[in-house]
Amino acid sequence: MNYTDDGILTNWEAYLLLAPPMGNITLYSKPAQQAPAFSLTTESGSLSATSTDFKLNITITDADNNNDGDIDTAYQYRIQNGSTWSGWASPPSQLDWDLGSVASGNYDITMEVKNMYGVASDAITIQYTAPGGDGAIPSYPIAIISLMAILSVALIILKQRKKLRF
């Protein structure tokens, strides 16, 4: 016989026959019917990003979700982009993801994976930092801007001195 406490049946165990006049005993068994277990991570494993384009790894745990002796492979997934869900599709092991044109901040990515027994959900929060930081002038180091300001002030002073001589 085997039994379950958590939805997964134990291995078969030997049992004892009781001496008559026990009568008939009927046991009913229902196979485990569990939603898939999976995880969602970035390819690098980091939840911080400086690019809006990155890859997501989808790892679905191989399991016999109904105790028929076969590993289940019939899964579908969908992913939430903002408030919109994608359609259900066969899950890849890796997914290209683009946050789009966004400012620095935290962005939630939620994914659902389902089998015939249920839906499991996982979410991660990506901390995106735009290149150069907020309010920065892209690709102009502070030293170059400072040098240009000093030269401009020097030119203005030089022109003022020339005006005063004539």
Short mmCIF file of N, CA and C in Angstrom, two decimals:
data_model
loop_
_atom_site.label_atom_id
_atom_site.label_comp_id
_atom_site.label_asym_id
_atom_site.label_seq_id
_atom_site.Cartn_x
_atom_site.Cartn_y
_atom_site.Cartn_z
N MET A 1 0.84 -1.17 0.00
CA MET A 1 0.00 0.00 0.00
C MET A 1 0.89 1.23 0.00
N ASN A 2 0.33 2.35 -0.40
CA ASN A 2 1.02 3.62 -0.27
C ASN A 2 0.00 4.67 0.17
N TYR A 3 0.50 5.78 0.62
CA TYR A 3 -0.37 6.81 1.17
C TYR A 3 0.26 8.18 0.92
N THR A 4 -0.50 9.21 1.25
CA THR A 4 0.01 10.57 1.06
C THR A 4 -0.41 11.47 2.21
N ASP A 5 0.48 12.39 2.53
CA ASP A 5 0.14 13.46 3.47
C ASP A 5 0.19 14.81 2.77
N ASP A 6 0.97 14.87 1.69
CA ASP A 6 1.20 16.16 1.04
C ASP A 6 0.89 16.15 -0.45
N GLY A 7 0.14 15.16 -0.92
CA GLY A 7 -0.21 15.10 -2.33
C GLY A 7 0.70 14.21 -3.15
N ILE A 8 1.85 13.81 -2.62
CA ILE A 8 2.77 12.91 -3.32
C ILE A 8 2.70 11.56 -2.63
N LEU A 9 2.36 10.55 -3.41
CA LEU A 9 2.23 9.22 -2.83
C LEU A 9 3.60 8.66 -2.46
N THR A 10 3.64 7.92 -1.37
CA THR A 10 4.88 7.27 -0.93
C THR A 10 5.12 6.03 -1.79
N ASN A 11 6.30 5.44 -1.67
CA ASN A 11 6.59 4.19 -2.35
C ASN A 11 5.72 3.08 -1.75
N TRP A 12 5.51 2.05 -2.53
CA TRP A 12 4.72 0.92 -2.05
C TRP A 12 5.38 0.28 -0.84
N GLU A 13 4.58 -0.06 0.14
CA GLU A 13 5.08 -0.72 1.34
C GLU A 13 4.32 -2.03 1.53
N ALA A 14 4.98 -3.00 2.14
CA ALA A 14 4.32 -4.27 2.46
C ALA A 14 3.25 -4.03 3.52
N TYR A 15 2.23 -4.82 3.50
CA TYR A 15 1.18 -4.69 4.49
C TYR A 15 0.81 -6.06 5.05
N LEU A 16 0.19 -6.06 6.19
CA LEU A 16 -0.20 -7.31 6.85
C LEU A 16 -1.67 -7.61 6.57
N LEU A 17 -1.95 -8.88 6.39
CA LEU A 17 -3.35 -9.29 6.29
C LEU A 17 -3.83 -9.63 7.69
N LEU A 18 -4.94 -9.10 8.04
CA LEU A 18 -5.49 -9.37 9.36
C LEU A 18 -6.33 -10.65 9.31
N ALA A 19 -6.34 -11.34 10.41
CA ALA A 19 -7.08 -12.61 10.47
C ALA A 19 -8.58 -12.35 10.41
N PRO A 20 -9.32 -13.29 9.78
CA PRO A 20 -10.77 -13.15 9.75
C PRO A 20 -11.31 -13.16 11.17
N PRO A 21 -12.39 -12.71 11.51
CA PRO A 21 -13.49 -12.20 10.70
C PRO A 21 -13.41 -10.68 10.53
N MET A 22 -12.43 -10.19 9.84
CA MET A 22 -12.20 -8.77 9.64
C MET A 22 -13.27 -8.14 8.77
N GLY A 23 -13.72 -8.84 7.75
CA GLY A 23 -14.66 -8.25 6.81
C GLY A 23 -13.90 -7.62 5.65
N ASN A 24 -14.62 -6.98 4.80
CA ASN A 24 -14.00 -6.34 3.64
C ASN A 24 -13.64 -4.89 3.95
N ILE A 25 -12.50 -4.48 3.48
CA ILE A 25 -12.08 -3.09 3.60
C ILE A 25 -11.84 -2.56 2.19
N THR A 26 -12.39 -1.42 1.90
CA THR A 26 -12.18 -0.81 0.59
C THR A 26 -11.36 0.46 0.78
N LEU A 27 -10.27 0.54 0.03
CA LEU A 27 -9.43 1.72 0.06
C LEU A 27 -9.53 2.43 -1.28
N TYR A 28 -9.63 3.72 -1.22
CA TYR A 28 -9.67 4.51 -2.45
C TYR A 28 -8.39 5.33 -2.53
N SER A 29 -7.88 5.46 -3.72
CA SER A 29 -6.66 6.23 -3.92
C SER A 29 -6.88 7.24 -5.03
N LYS A 30 -6.44 8.42 -4.80
CA LYS A 30 -6.52 9.46 -5.81
C LYS A 30 -5.10 9.95 -6.07
N PRO A 31 -4.66 9.97 -7.33
CA PRO A 31 -3.29 10.42 -7.60
C PRO A 31 -3.11 11.88 -7.22
N ALA A 32 -1.88 12.21 -6.90
CA ALA A 32 -1.55 13.61 -6.62
C ALA A 32 -1.82 14.42 -7.88
N GLN A 33 -2.34 15.59 -7.70
CA GLN A 33 -2.60 16.48 -8.83
C GLN A 33 -2.08 17.85 -8.44
N GLN A 34 -0.81 18.07 -8.76
CA GLN A 34 -0.16 19.29 -8.29
C GLN A 34 0.23 20.20 -9.44
N ALA A 35 0.10 21.49 -9.18
CA ALA A 35 0.56 22.50 -10.13
C ALA A 35 2.09 22.40 -10.25
N PRO A 36 2.65 22.86 -11.34
CA PRO A 36 4.10 22.74 -11.53
C PRO A 36 4.89 23.64 -10.57
N ALA A 37 6.09 23.20 -10.27
CA ALA A 37 7.03 24.02 -9.48
C ALA A 37 8.05 24.59 -10.47
N PHE A 38 8.30 25.90 -10.37
CA PHE A 38 9.25 26.52 -11.29
C PHE A 38 9.88 27.73 -10.63
N SER A 39 10.95 28.23 -11.25
CA SER A 39 11.58 29.46 -10.76
C SER A 39 11.89 30.37 -11.93
N LEU A 40 11.93 31.65 -11.65
CA LEU A 40 12.19 32.69 -12.64
C LEU A 40 13.36 33.52 -12.13
N THR A 41 14.43 33.63 -12.91
CA THR A 41 15.60 34.43 -12.54
C THR A 41 16.13 35.12 -13.80
N THR A 42 17.04 36.05 -13.60
CA THR A 42 17.74 36.62 -14.75
C THR A 42 18.89 35.70 -15.12
N GLU A 43 19.38 35.85 -16.34
CA GLU A 43 20.48 35.00 -16.79
C GLU A 43 21.70 35.16 -15.89
N SER A 44 21.97 36.40 -15.46
CA SER A 44 23.14 36.66 -14.62
C SER A 44 22.90 36.28 -13.16
N GLY A 45 21.64 36.11 -12.79
CA GLY A 45 21.31 35.82 -11.40
C GLY A 45 21.14 37.08 -10.56
N SER A 46 21.48 38.22 -11.13
CA SER A 46 21.37 39.50 -10.42
C SER A 46 20.00 40.11 -10.69
N LEU A 47 19.46 40.79 -9.70
CA LEU A 47 18.19 41.49 -9.89
C LEU A 47 18.40 42.97 -10.15
N SER A 48 19.65 43.37 -10.41
CA SER A 48 19.98 44.74 -10.77
C SER A 48 20.37 44.76 -12.24
N ALA A 49 19.92 45.79 -12.96
CA ALA A 49 20.22 45.88 -14.39
C ALA A 49 20.54 47.32 -14.76
N THR A 50 21.47 47.49 -15.70
CA THR A 50 21.78 48.81 -16.25
C THR A 50 21.37 48.88 -17.71
N SER A 51 20.76 47.82 -18.20
CA SER A 51 20.23 47.77 -19.56
C SER A 51 18.78 47.32 -19.48
N THR A 52 17.95 47.85 -20.38
CA THR A 52 16.54 47.43 -20.37
C THR A 52 16.35 46.07 -21.03
N ASP A 53 17.37 45.61 -21.76
CA ASP A 53 17.32 44.29 -22.41
C ASP A 53 18.11 43.28 -21.59
N PHE A 54 17.49 42.17 -21.25
CA PHE A 54 18.19 41.10 -20.54
C PHE A 54 17.45 39.80 -20.78
N LYS A 55 18.02 38.72 -20.31
CA LYS A 55 17.43 37.40 -20.50
C LYS A 55 16.89 36.87 -19.17
N LEU A 56 15.76 36.20 -19.26
CA LEU A 56 15.15 35.54 -18.10
C LEU A 56 15.30 34.04 -18.25
N ASN A 57 15.71 33.37 -17.19
CA ASN A 57 15.79 31.91 -17.16
C ASN A 57 14.53 31.37 -16.50
N ILE A 58 13.92 30.39 -17.16
CA ILE A 58 12.73 29.73 -16.63
C ILE A 58 13.12 28.28 -16.34
N THR A 59 13.07 27.89 -15.08
CA THR A 59 13.43 26.53 -14.70
C THR A 59 12.20 25.84 -14.12
N ILE A 60 11.70 24.84 -14.84
CA ILE A 60 10.55 24.08 -14.37
C ILE A 60 11.08 22.76 -13.80
N THR A 61 10.71 22.48 -12.57
CA THR A 61 11.18 21.26 -11.91
C THR A 61 10.53 20.04 -12.54
N ASP A 62 11.37 19.11 -13.01
CA ASP A 62 10.84 17.86 -13.56
C ASP A 62 10.15 17.08 -12.45
N ALA A 63 8.90 16.74 -12.68
CA ALA A 63 8.16 16.02 -11.64
C ALA A 63 7.07 15.17 -12.27
N ASP A 64 6.72 14.13 -11.57
CA ASP A 64 5.58 13.30 -11.92
C ASP A 64 4.42 13.83 -11.09
N ASN A 65 3.70 14.80 -11.63
CA ASN A 65 2.68 15.51 -10.86
C ASN A 65 1.41 14.72 -10.61
N ASN A 66 1.29 13.52 -11.21
CA ASN A 66 0.09 12.72 -10.96
C ASN A 66 0.41 11.26 -10.65
N ASN A 67 1.68 10.97 -10.35
CA ASN A 67 2.12 9.63 -9.94
C ASN A 67 1.79 8.53 -10.94
N ASP A 68 1.87 8.85 -12.24
CA ASP A 68 1.65 7.80 -13.24
C ASP A 68 2.97 7.19 -13.71
N GLY A 69 4.07 7.63 -13.13
CA GLY A 69 5.38 7.09 -13.48
C GLY A 69 6.08 7.84 -14.60
N ASP A 70 5.40 8.81 -15.20
CA ASP A 70 5.99 9.60 -16.28
C ASP A 70 6.24 11.03 -15.82
N ILE A 71 7.39 11.57 -16.22
CA ILE A 71 7.69 12.97 -15.92
C ILE A 71 6.80 13.84 -16.81
N ASP A 72 6.10 14.77 -16.21
CA ASP A 72 5.20 15.65 -16.95
C ASP A 72 5.99 16.70 -17.72
N THR A 73 5.59 16.92 -18.97
CA THR A 73 6.25 17.92 -19.81
C THR A 73 5.26 18.87 -20.48
N ALA A 74 3.99 18.69 -20.23
CA ALA A 74 2.97 19.52 -20.87
C ALA A 74 2.71 20.76 -20.02
N TYR A 75 3.56 21.77 -20.21
CA TYR A 75 3.43 23.02 -19.46
C TYR A 75 3.17 24.16 -20.43
N GLN A 76 2.54 25.20 -19.93
CA GLN A 76 2.40 26.45 -20.67
C GLN A 76 2.72 27.58 -19.71
N TYR A 77 3.14 28.71 -20.29
CA TYR A 77 3.46 29.87 -19.46
C TYR A 77 2.84 31.12 -20.06
N ARG A 78 2.73 32.13 -19.24
CA ARG A 78 2.41 33.48 -19.69
C ARG A 78 3.14 34.44 -18.77
N ILE A 79 3.38 35.66 -19.27
CA ILE A 79 4.16 36.63 -18.51
C ILE A 79 3.44 37.97 -18.55
N GLN A 80 3.55 38.70 -17.46
CA GLN A 80 2.87 39.98 -17.35
C GLN A 80 3.83 41.11 -17.69
N ASN A 81 3.41 41.95 -18.63
CA ASN A 81 4.17 43.13 -19.02
C ASN A 81 3.34 44.34 -18.62
N GLY A 82 3.71 44.98 -17.52
CA GLY A 82 2.88 46.07 -16.98
C GLY A 82 1.62 45.47 -16.41
N SER A 83 0.48 45.80 -17.02
CA SER A 83 -0.79 45.24 -16.55
C SER A 83 -1.37 44.25 -17.56
N THR A 84 -0.62 43.98 -18.64
CA THR A 84 -1.09 43.10 -19.71
C THR A 84 -0.40 41.75 -19.65
N TRP A 85 -1.19 40.68 -19.74
CA TRP A 85 -0.64 39.33 -19.77
C TRP A 85 -0.46 38.89 -21.22
N SER A 86 0.61 38.15 -21.49
CA SER A 86 0.80 37.54 -22.80
C SER A 86 -0.16 36.36 -22.92
N GLY A 87 -0.26 35.79 -24.11
CA GLY A 87 -1.05 34.58 -24.28
C GLY A 87 -0.29 33.38 -23.73
N TRP A 88 -0.99 32.27 -23.50
CA TRP A 88 -0.35 31.05 -23.03
C TRP A 88 0.46 30.44 -24.17
N ALA A 89 1.67 29.97 -23.87
CA ALA A 89 2.56 29.37 -24.88
C ALA A 89 3.45 28.34 -24.20
N SER A 90 4.11 27.52 -25.01
CA SER A 90 5.08 26.56 -24.47
C SER A 90 6.28 27.31 -23.94
N PRO A 91 6.74 26.99 -22.74
CA PRO A 91 7.83 27.78 -22.13
C PRO A 91 9.20 27.45 -22.73
N PRO A 92 9.96 28.50 -23.07
CA PRO A 92 11.36 28.28 -23.44
C PRO A 92 12.18 28.18 -22.16
N SER A 93 13.42 27.73 -22.26
CA SER A 93 14.26 27.71 -21.06
C SER A 93 14.83 29.10 -20.79
N GLN A 94 14.88 29.93 -21.85
CA GLN A 94 15.38 31.29 -21.69
C GLN A 94 14.54 32.23 -22.55
N LEU A 95 14.27 33.41 -22.02
CA LEU A 95 13.37 34.35 -22.68
C LEU A 95 14.04 35.72 -22.75
N ASP A 96 14.07 36.33 -23.94
CA ASP A 96 14.57 37.70 -24.07
C ASP A 96 13.51 38.64 -23.52
N TRP A 97 13.93 39.60 -22.68
CA TRP A 97 12.98 40.52 -22.06
C TRP A 97 13.47 41.94 -22.24
N ASP A 98 12.54 42.85 -22.51
CA ASP A 98 12.86 44.26 -22.70
C ASP A 98 11.89 45.08 -21.86
N LEU A 99 12.43 45.89 -20.96
CA LEU A 99 11.58 46.75 -20.13
C LEU A 99 10.99 47.90 -20.95
N GLY A 100 11.61 48.20 -22.10
CA GLY A 100 11.14 49.33 -22.91
C GLY A 100 11.83 50.61 -22.47
N SER A 101 11.26 51.74 -22.86
CA SER A 101 11.81 53.05 -22.48
C SER A 101 11.28 53.42 -21.11
N VAL A 102 12.08 53.18 -20.11
CA VAL A 102 11.65 53.44 -18.74
C VAL A 102 12.72 54.21 -17.99
N ALA A 103 12.31 54.88 -16.95
CA ALA A 103 13.24 55.59 -16.08
C ALA A 103 13.82 54.60 -15.06
N SER A 104 14.82 55.03 -14.34
CA SER A 104 15.38 54.19 -13.27
C SER A 104 14.29 53.86 -12.26
N GLY A 105 14.33 52.65 -11.73
CA GLY A 105 13.35 52.26 -10.73
C GLY A 105 13.22 50.76 -10.63
N ASN A 106 12.25 50.31 -9.84
CA ASN A 106 11.99 48.89 -9.65
C ASN A 106 10.83 48.46 -10.55
N TYR A 107 11.01 47.32 -11.22
CA TYR A 107 10.00 46.82 -12.14
C TYR A 107 9.72 45.35 -11.83
N ASP A 108 8.44 45.03 -11.63
CA ASP A 108 8.03 43.66 -11.32
C ASP A 108 7.80 42.89 -12.61
N ILE A 109 8.27 41.65 -12.62
CA ILE A 109 8.01 40.73 -13.72
C ILE A 109 7.34 39.52 -13.10
N THR A 110 6.12 39.22 -13.53
CA THR A 110 5.36 38.11 -12.98
C THR A 110 5.12 37.08 -14.08
N MET A 111 5.36 35.82 -13.75
CA MET A 111 5.15 34.74 -14.70
C MET A 111 4.28 33.67 -14.06
N GLU A 112 3.43 33.07 -14.86
CA GLU A 112 2.63 31.93 -14.43
C GLU A 112 2.95 30.74 -15.31
N VAL A 113 3.03 29.57 -14.71
CA VAL A 113 3.22 28.31 -15.45
C VAL A 113 2.08 27.39 -15.02
N LYS A 114 1.50 26.71 -16.01
CA LYS A 114 0.37 25.82 -15.68
C LYS A 114 0.56 24.45 -16.31
N ASN A 115 -0.05 23.48 -15.66
CA ASN A 115 -0.22 22.15 -16.23
C ASN A 115 -1.70 21.82 -16.09
N MET A 116 -2.07 20.58 -16.32
CA MET A 116 -3.49 20.23 -16.28
C MET A 116 -4.07 20.27 -14.86
N TYR A 117 -3.23 20.43 -13.85
CA TYR A 117 -3.70 20.39 -12.47
C TYR A 117 -3.77 21.75 -11.80
N GLY A 118 -3.15 22.76 -12.38
CA GLY A 118 -3.20 24.06 -11.75
C GLY A 118 -2.18 25.03 -12.29
N VAL A 119 -2.18 26.21 -11.71
CA VAL A 119 -1.30 27.30 -12.13
C VAL A 119 -0.41 27.69 -10.96
N ALA A 120 0.87 27.85 -11.23
CA ALA A 120 1.82 28.35 -10.23
C ALA A 120 2.33 29.70 -10.70
N SER A 121 2.65 30.58 -9.77
CA SER A 121 3.09 31.92 -10.11
C SER A 121 4.39 32.25 -9.40
N ASP A 122 5.23 33.04 -10.06
CA ASP A 122 6.48 33.51 -9.46
C ASP A 122 6.70 34.93 -9.96
N ALA A 123 7.30 35.76 -9.14
CA ALA A 123 7.56 37.15 -9.53
C ALA A 123 8.94 37.55 -9.04
N ILE A 124 9.59 38.39 -9.84
CA ILE A 124 10.86 38.98 -9.43
C ILE A 124 10.76 40.48 -9.64
N THR A 125 11.55 41.23 -8.91
CA THR A 125 11.61 42.67 -9.07
C THR A 125 13.00 43.04 -9.57
N ILE A 126 13.05 43.68 -10.73
CA ILE A 126 14.30 44.13 -11.32
C ILE A 126 14.53 45.57 -10.92
N GLN A 127 15.71 45.85 -10.38
CA GLN A 127 16.08 47.23 -10.05
C GLN A 127 16.90 47.77 -11.22
N TYR A 128 16.24 48.61 -12.04
CA TYR A 128 16.88 49.16 -13.23
C TYR A 128 17.48 50.52 -12.92
N THR A 129 18.75 50.70 -13.29
CA THR A 129 19.43 51.98 -13.15
C THR A 129 19.84 52.43 -14.55
N ALA A 130 19.27 53.55 -14.99
CA ALA A 130 19.59 54.07 -16.32
C ALA A 130 21.05 54.48 -16.37
N PRO A 131 21.72 54.28 -17.51
CA PRO A 131 23.13 54.69 -17.63
C PRO A 131 23.29 56.18 -17.36
N GLY A 132 24.29 56.55 -16.58
CA GLY A 132 24.55 57.95 -16.27
C GLY A 132 23.75 58.48 -15.09
N GLY A 133 22.82 57.72 -14.60
CA GLY A 133 22.03 58.16 -13.45
C GLY A 133 20.95 59.14 -13.85
N ASP A 134 20.09 59.49 -12.94
CA ASP A 134 19.00 60.42 -13.21
C ASP A 134 19.52 61.84 -13.37
N GLY A 135 19.05 62.53 -14.40
CA GLY A 135 19.38 63.94 -14.59
C GLY A 135 20.77 64.20 -15.12
N ALA A 136 21.53 63.18 -15.40
CA ALA A 136 22.90 63.38 -15.88
C ALA A 136 22.88 63.65 -17.38
N ILE A 137 23.91 64.36 -17.84
CA ILE A 137 24.07 64.57 -19.27
C ILE A 137 24.82 63.36 -19.79
N PRO A 138 24.20 62.57 -20.65
CA PRO A 138 24.85 61.34 -21.08
C PRO A 138 26.14 61.59 -21.86
N SER A 139 27.11 60.79 -21.62
CA SER A 139 28.40 60.71 -22.31
C SER A 139 29.27 61.96 -22.21
N TYR A 140 29.00 62.88 -21.30
CA TYR A 140 29.87 64.05 -21.07
C TYR A 140 30.39 64.01 -19.64
N PRO A 141 31.63 63.63 -19.46
CA PRO A 141 32.19 63.61 -18.11
C PRO A 141 32.22 65.01 -17.49
N ILE A 142 32.14 65.05 -16.21
CA ILE A 142 32.14 66.32 -15.48
C ILE A 142 33.40 67.12 -15.76
N ALA A 143 34.53 66.47 -15.93
CA ALA A 143 35.79 67.18 -16.19
C ALA A 143 35.72 67.99 -17.48
N ILE A 144 35.13 67.44 -18.53
CA ILE A 144 35.03 68.16 -19.81
C ILE A 144 34.10 69.35 -19.67
N ILE A 145 32.98 69.16 -19.00
CA ILE A 145 32.03 70.27 -18.80
C ILE A 145 32.69 71.37 -17.98
N SER A 146 33.42 71.01 -16.93
CA SER A 146 34.11 72.01 -16.10
C SER A 146 35.14 72.77 -16.91
N LEU A 147 35.91 72.08 -17.73
CA LEU A 147 36.93 72.72 -18.56
C LEU A 147 36.30 73.70 -19.53
N MET A 148 35.18 73.33 -20.14
CA MET A 148 34.49 74.23 -21.07
C MET A 148 33.98 75.47 -20.33
N ALA A 149 33.48 75.31 -19.13
CA ALA A 149 32.99 76.45 -18.35
C ALA A 149 34.14 77.39 -18.00
N ILE A 150 35.28 76.86 -17.60
CA ILE A 150 36.44 77.69 -17.25
C ILE A 150 36.93 78.45 -18.47
N LEU A 151 37.02 77.79 -19.62
CA LEU A 151 37.45 78.47 -20.85
C LEU A 151 36.47 79.56 -21.26
N SER A 152 35.18 79.32 -21.11
CA SER A 152 34.18 80.33 -21.44
C SER A 152 34.32 81.55 -20.56
N VAL A 153 34.50 81.36 -19.27
CA VAL A 153 34.68 82.48 -18.34
C VAL A 153 35.96 83.24 -18.68
N ALA A 154 37.03 82.52 -19.01
CA ALA A 154 38.30 83.17 -19.37
C ALA A 154 38.13 84.01 -20.63
N LEU A 155 37.40 83.52 -21.62
CA LEU A 155 37.16 84.29 -22.84
C LEU A 155 36.36 85.55 -22.56
N ILE A 156 35.36 85.46 -21.74
CA ILE A 156 34.54 86.63 -21.39
C ILE A 156 35.40 87.67 -20.68
N ILE A 157 36.22 87.26 -19.75
CA ILE A 157 37.10 88.20 -19.03
C ILE A 157 38.08 88.84 -20.00
N LEU A 158 38.64 88.06 -20.92
CA LEU A 158 39.59 88.58 -21.90
C LEU A 158 38.92 89.62 -22.79
N LYS A 159 37.70 89.39 -23.26
CA LYS A 159 36.99 90.35 -24.10
C LYS A 159 36.67 91.62 -23.32
N GLN A 160 36.31 91.50 -22.06
CA GLN A 160 36.01 92.67 -21.23
C GLN A 160 37.26 93.52 -21.05
N ARG A 161 38.41 92.92 -20.89
CA ARG A 161 39.66 93.67 -20.72
C ARG A 161 40.00 94.43 -22.00
N LYS A 162 39.77 93.76 -23.16
CA LYS A 162 40.06 94.43 -24.43
C LYS A 162 39.16 95.63 -24.62
N LYS A 163 37.89 95.55 -24.22
CA LYS A 163 36.96 96.67 -24.35
C LYS A 163 37.41 97.83 -23.47
N LEU A 164 37.91 97.54 -22.30
CA LEU A 164 38.33 98.60 -21.38
C LEU A 164 39.56 99.33 -21.89
N ARG A 165 40.44 98.72 -22.67
CA ARG A 165 41.65 99.35 -23.20
C ARG A 165 41.32 100.34 -24.30
N PHE A 166 40.33 100.10 -25.08
CA PHE A 166 40.04 100.99 -26.21
C PHE A 166 39.02 101.96 -25.85
#
